[in-house]
mmCIF file of C-alpha atoms in Angstrom:
data_model
loop_
_atom_site.group_PDB
_atom_site.id
_atom_site.type_symbol
_atom_site.label_atom_id
_atom_site.label_comp_id
_atom_site.label_asym_id
_atom_site.label_seq_id
_atom_site.Cartn_x
_atom_site.Cartn_y
_atom_site.Cartn_z
ATOM 1 C CA MET A 1 -8.206 -6.326 -27.236
ATOM 2 C CA SER A 2 -6.499 -3.052 -28.079
ATOM 3 C CA GLN A 3 -9.460 -1.897 -30.195
ATOM 4 C CA LEU A 4 -11.640 -1.891 -27.124
ATOM 5 C CA SER A 5 -9.462 0.715 -25.468
ATOM 6 C CA HIS A 6 -10.701 3.209 -28.027
ATOM 7 C CA ILE A 7 -14.297 2.897 -26.927
ATOM 8 C CA ARG A 8 -14.964 5.999 -24.939
ATOM 9 C CA LEU A 9 -17.588 5.361 -22.345
ATOM 10 C CA GLY A 10 -19.394 7.129 -19.568
ATOM 11 C CA ALA A 11 -20.316 6.101 -16.085
ATOM 12 C CA VAL A 12 -21.998 2.779 -15.484
ATOM 13 C CA LEU A 13 -24.062 3.724 -12.497
ATOM 14 C CA THR A 14 -26.870 6.197 -13.119
ATOM 15 C CA GLY A 15 -30.193 6.982 -11.561
ATOM 16 C CA ALA A 16 -31.171 6.422 -7.986
ATOM 17 C CA LEU A 17 -28.900 4.204 -5.957
ATOM 18 C CA LEU A 18 -29.477 3.051 -2.441
ATOM 19 C CA LEU A 19 -26.747 4.017 -0.040
ATOM 20 C CA ALA A 20 -25.528 1.036 1.919
ATOM 21 C CA GLY A 21 -24.466 1.669 5.490
ATOM 22 C CA CYS A 22 -23.160 -0.463 8.328
ATOM 23 C CA GLY A 23 -19.892 -1.304 6.634
ATOM 24 C CA GLY A 24 -21.576 -2.219 3.368
ATOM 25 C CA LEU A 25 -20.867 -0.985 -0.128
ATOM 26 C CA GLN A 26 -20.863 2.736 -0.916
ATOM 27 C CA GLU A 27 -23.803 2.372 -3.300
ATOM 28 C CA VAL A 28 -25.931 -0.643 -4.168
ATOM 29 C CA TRP A 29 -29.167 -1.255 -6.037
ATOM 30 C CA GLU A 30 -31.156 -4.451 -6.570
ATOM 31 C CA GLY A 31 -33.726 -5.064 -9.275
ATOM 32 C CA PRO A 32 -37.055 -6.735 -8.492
ATOM 33 C CA GLY A 33 -35.797 -10.122 -9.682
ATOM 34 C CA ALA A 34 -32.526 -10.125 -7.741
ATOM 35 C CA LYS A 35 -33.750 -12.407 -4.948
ATOM 36 C CA ILE A 36 -34.590 -15.224 -7.335
ATOM 37 C CA PHE A 37 -31.755 -14.719 -9.844
ATOM 38 C CA HIS A 38 -29.622 -17.861 -10.129
ATOM 39 C CA PRO A 39 -27.391 -17.765 -13.216
ATOM 40 C CA GLN A 40 -25.585 -20.919 -14.309
ATOM 41 C CA ALA A 41 -22.837 -19.269 -16.368
ATOM 42 C CA ILE A 42 -21.291 -15.807 -16.160
ATOM 43 C CA ALA A 43 -18.653 -13.733 -17.948
ATOM 44 C CA VAL A 44 -16.868 -10.519 -16.996
ATOM 45 C CA LEU A 45 -16.924 -8.155 -19.961
ATOM 46 C CA PRO A 46 -13.776 -6.143 -20.715
ATOM 47 C CA PRO A 47 -14.049 -3.110 -18.404
ATOM 48 C CA MET A 48 -15.464 0.044 -19.939
ATOM 49 C CA SER A 49 -12.868 2.550 -21.052
ATOM 50 C CA SER A 50 -11.732 5.117 -18.519
ATOM 51 C CA GLN A 51 -8.573 6.988 -17.582
ATOM 52 C CA TYR A 52 -7.431 3.754 -15.885
ATOM 53 C CA ASP A 53 -7.329 1.534 -18.971
ATOM 54 C CA SER A 54 -4.009 0.016 -17.867
ATOM 55 C CA ALA A 55 -5.902 -1.761 -15.083
ATOM 56 C CA ARG A 56 -8.531 -3.400 -17.276
ATOM 57 C CA GLU A 57 -6.966 -6.855 -17.618
ATOM 58 C CA ASP A 58 -6.163 -7.053 -13.909
ATOM 59 C CA ILE A 59 -9.705 -6.042 -12.954
ATOM 60 C CA GLN A 60 -11.270 -8.550 -15.334
ATOM 61 C CA GLU A 61 -9.057 -11.262 -13.844
ATOM 62 C CA VAL A 62 -9.683 -10.496 -10.157
ATOM 63 C CA LEU A 63 -13.450 -10.303 -10.668
ATOM 64 C CA ALA A 64 -13.489 -13.671 -12.451
ATOM 65 C CA ILE A 65 -11.521 -15.177 -9.557
ATOM 66 C CA ALA A 66 -13.906 -13.649 -7.016
ATOM 67 C CA LEU A 67 -16.916 -15.062 -8.892
ATOM 68 C CA ARG A 68 -15.361 -18.538 -8.862
ATOM 69 C CA ARG A 69 -14.802 -18.269 -5.132
ATOM 70 C CA MET A 70 -18.509 -17.588 -4.626
ATOM 71 C CA GLY A 71 -18.917 -21.287 -5.393
ATOM 72 C CA HIS A 72 -22.554 -21.263 -6.487
ATOM 73 C CA ILE A 73 -22.257 -20.213 -10.129
ATOM 74 C CA GLU A 74 -21.640 -23.330 -12.164
ATOM 75 C CA ARG A 75 -19.371 -21.792 -14.803
ATOM 76 C CA VAL A 76 -17.304 -18.600 -14.750
ATOM 77 C CA MET A 77 -15.870 -17.871 -18.180
ATOM 78 C CA PRO A 78 -12.083 -17.285 -18.152
ATOM 79 C CA PRO A 79 -11.189 -13.705 -19.149
ATOM 80 C CA GLU A 80 -8.879 -14.931 -21.919
ATOM 81 C CA SER A 81 -11.810 -16.825 -23.474
ATOM 82 C CA VAL A 82 -13.919 -13.655 -23.365
ATOM 83 C CA THR A 83 -11.114 -11.776 -25.110
ATOM 84 C CA ASP A 84 -10.753 -14.494 -27.759
ATOM 85 C CA ILE A 85 -14.443 -14.303 -28.644
ATOM 86 C CA PHE A 86 -14.413 -10.527 -29.078
ATOM 87 C CA GLN A 87 -11.222 -10.690 -31.119
ATOM 88 C CA GLY A 88 -12.508 -13.537 -33.281
ATOM 89 C CA SER A 89 -16.095 -12.451 -33.926
ATOM 90 C CA LYS A 90 -16.925 -9.133 -35.562
ATOM 91 C CA GLU A 91 -20.600 -9.593 -34.651
ATOM 92 C CA ALA A 92 -19.751 -10.085 -30.968
ATOM 93 C CA PHE A 93 -17.367 -7.121 -30.956
ATOM 94 C CA ASP A 94 -19.884 -4.861 -32.713
ATOM 95 C CA SER A 95 -22.550 -5.896 -30.181
ATOM 96 C CA LEU A 96 -20.187 -4.996 -27.354
ATOM 97 C CA VAL A 97 -19.454 -1.577 -28.853
ATOM 98 C CA PHE A 98 -23.169 -0.916 -29.359
ATOM 99 C CA TYR A 99 -24.064 -2.156 -25.885
ATOM 100 C CA PHE A 100 -21.502 0.081 -24.184
ATOM 101 C CA SER A 101 -22.540 3.062 -26.321
ATOM 102 C CA ARG A 102 -26.211 2.674 -25.409
ATOM 103 C CA LEU A 103 -25.314 2.241 -21.757
ATOM 104 C CA GLU A 104 -23.340 5.470 -21.873
ATOM 105 C CA MET A 105 -26.137 7.390 -23.594
ATOM 106 C CA THR A 106 -29.147 6.078 -21.697
ATOM 107 C CA GLY A 107 -27.817 4.541 -18.488
ATOM 108 C CA GLN A 108 -29.864 1.460 -19.378
ATOM 109 C CA SER A 109 -28.957 -2.065 -20.487
ATOM 110 C CA ASP A 110 -29.913 -2.547 -24.151
ATOM 111 C CA LYS A 111 -32.001 -5.719 -24.352
ATOM 112 C CA GLU A 112 -31.184 -6.917 -27.866
ATOM 113 C CA SER A 113 -27.414 -6.396 -27.729
ATOM 114 C CA ALA A 114 -27.251 -7.891 -24.215
ATOM 115 C CA ILE A 115 -28.981 -11.042 -25.430
ATOM 116 C CA THR A 116 -26.635 -11.157 -28.441
ATOM 117 C CA LEU A 117 -23.625 -10.863 -26.108
ATOM 118 C CA GLY A 118 -24.975 -13.637 -23.910
ATOM 119 C CA LYS A 119 -25.349 -15.946 -26.902
ATOM 120 C CA ALA A 120 -21.905 -15.093 -28.278
ATOM 121 C CA LEU A 121 -20.303 -15.823 -24.901
ATOM 122 C CA ASN A 122 -22.595 -18.799 -24.185
ATOM 123 C CA VAL A 123 -23.557 -17.422 -20.766
ATOM 124 C CA ASP A 124 -26.832 -16.441 -19.117
ATOM 125 C CA SER A 125 -25.347 -13.463 -17.239
ATOM 126 C CA PHE A 126 -22.442 -11.049 -17.385
ATOM 127 C CA LEU A 127 -20.793 -8.280 -15.419
ATOM 128 C CA VAL A 128 -20.293 -4.778 -16.799
ATOM 129 C CA VAL A 129 -17.406 -3.065 -15.032
ATOM 130 C CA ARG A 130 -15.929 0.418 -14.895
ATOM 131 C CA VAL A 131 -12.693 1.263 -13.099
ATOM 132 C CA ASN A 132 -13.284 4.476 -11.137
ATOM 133 C CA SER A 133 -9.867 4.657 -9.486
ATOM 134 C CA TRP A 134 -6.558 2.818 -9.718
ATOM 135 C CA GLU A 135 -3.974 5.111 -8.273
ATOM 136 C CA TYR A 136 -1.597 6.246 -5.555
ATOM 137 C CA ILE A 137 -2.645 9.516 -3.944
ATOM 138 C CA ARG A 138 -2.182 11.722 -0.868
ATOM 139 C CA LYS A 139 -5.279 11.623 1.311
ATOM 140 C CA GLU A 140 -5.563 13.507 4.588
ATOM 141 C CA GLY A 141 -1.783 13.568 4.941
ATOM 142 C CA ASP A 142 -1.290 9.872 4.185
ATOM 143 C CA ASN A 143 0.050 8.046 1.159
ATOM 144 C CA VAL A 144 -2.734 5.825 -0.133
ATOM 145 C CA GLY A 145 -3.192 3.178 -2.820
ATOM 146 C CA ARG A 146 -6.811 3.257 -3.999
ATOM 147 C CA VAL A 147 -8.958 1.074 -6.252
ATOM 148 C CA GLY A 148 -12.609 1.838 -7.041
ATOM 149 C CA LEU A 149 -15.121 -0.030 -9.208
ATOM 150 C CA SER A 150 -18.648 0.225 -10.506
ATOM 151 C CA VAL A 151 -20.200 -3.153 -11.320
ATOM 152 C CA ARG A 152 -23.483 -4.064 -12.997
ATOM 153 C CA LEU A 153 -24.923 -7.609 -13.170
ATOM 154 C CA ILE A 154 -26.941 -8.288 -16.325
ATOM 155 C CA ASP A 155 -29.376 -11.107 -17.038
ATOM 156 C CA ALA A 156 -28.248 -12.043 -20.551
ATOM 157 C CA THR A 157 -31.479 -13.905 -21.288
ATOM 158 C CA THR A 158 -33.617 -10.773 -20.888
ATOM 159 C CA GLY A 159 -31.078 -7.924 -21.051
ATOM 160 C CA THR A 160 -32.225 -6.501 -17.718
ATOM 161 C CA THR A 161 -30.050 -5.138 -14.932
ATOM 162 C CA VAL A 162 -30.348 -7.378 -11.880
ATOM 163 C CA TRP A 163 -27.977 -5.575 -9.508
ATOM 164 C CA LYS A 164 -25.438 -2.758 -9.534
ATOM 165 C CA ALA A 165 -23.002 -1.328 -7.040
ATOM 166 C CA ARG A 166 -20.104 1.057 -6.530
ATOM 167 C CA HIS A 167 -17.354 0.724 -3.959
ATOM 168 C CA GLU A 168 -13.666 1.375 -3.353
ATOM 169 C CA ARG A 169 -10.896 0.178 -1.093
ATOM 170 C CA SER A 170 -7.669 1.900 -0.114
ATOM 171 C CA SER A 171 -4.494 1.003 1.715
ATOM 172 C CA SER A 172 -2.238 3.574 3.375
ATOM 173 C CA TYR A 173 1.542 3.190 3.388
ATOM 174 C CA MET A 174 4.713 4.884 4.586
ATOM 175 C CA PHE A 175 7.497 3.772 2.251
ATOM 176 C CA PHE A 176 6.442 0.723 0.244
ATOM 177 C CA ARG A 177 3.530 1.080 -2.117
ATOM 178 C CA PRO A 178 0.877 -1.628 -1.820
ATOM 179 C CA ASN A 179 0.179 -3.620 -4.976
ATOM 180 C CA LEU A 180 -2.989 -2.188 -6.511
ATOM 181 C CA LYS A 181 -3.958 -5.610 -7.851
ATOM 182 C CA ASP A 182 -3.909 -6.959 -4.279
ATOM 183 C CA ILE A 183 -6.256 -4.149 -3.212
ATOM 184 C CA ALA A 184 -8.433 -4.972 -6.230
ATOM 185 C CA LYS A 185 -8.635 -8.636 -5.170
ATOM 186 C CA GLU A 186 -9.999 -7.634 -1.755
ATOM 187 C CA LEU A 187 -12.427 -5.190 -3.368
ATOM 188 C CA ALA A 188 -13.677 -7.790 -5.856
ATOM 189 C CA LEU A 189 -14.294 -10.321 -3.091
ATOM 190 C CA GLU A 190 -16.149 -7.748 -1.016
ATOM 191 C CA MET A 191 -18.360 -6.556 -3.867
ATOM 192 C CA THR A 192 -19.257 -10.033 -5.143
ATOM 193 C CA SER A 193 -20.244 -11.062 -1.614
ATOM 194 C CA TYR A 194 -23.188 -8.650 -1.955
ATOM 195 C CA MET A 195 -24.077 -9.757 -5.487
ATOM 196 C CA PRO A 196 -26.954 -12.090 -6.377
ATOM 197 C CA PRO A 197 -27.395 -14.980 -6.195
ATOM 198 C CA GLN A 198 -27.168 -14.866 -2.408
ATOM 199 C CA VAL A 199 -26.641 -18.172 -0.644
ATOM 200 C CA LYS A 200 -29.073 -18.766 2.196
ATOM 201 C CA ARG A 201 -27.261 -19.045 5.521
#
């Protein structure tokens, strides 16, 4: 997957986003079809390139785990299977490169390449992810471990964006640094809990 690290990409979230309050996500947007979107199979694409490329495999893994824990998507594609397809198929890899490039340039999901990706992965939906932070910093006098993500849910049968969100989690510490992957696991669970399809309670 090393070739993918050379794809330079811009921000995933563009345009107007609805700010979520009351302990919700920092930013969230739902498309008109989100309420009735019920995918049967989903894949997490390799995260878009950023300054935090070292975190990409961990993020892909924790998001796949979080999707499985949702319990109402029939099949979540293992990240290693996603990687194998992009390494083994030039057409799939080229579609991924083109899809990310168009997303960077226009802020929109490209219909044709999204459908091609869905067919290559044998899924009817996928997540596009960008790592916004994966770091240890000083914040307001405290030592903090911080992980931030932007996530976009794509209907791979139509190429449309169903839902997108941005959020981050942090953990302060005195002497022992928290594991950033552990923070990422909590963040992934929180973000996917807001993602369609929503289970009626």
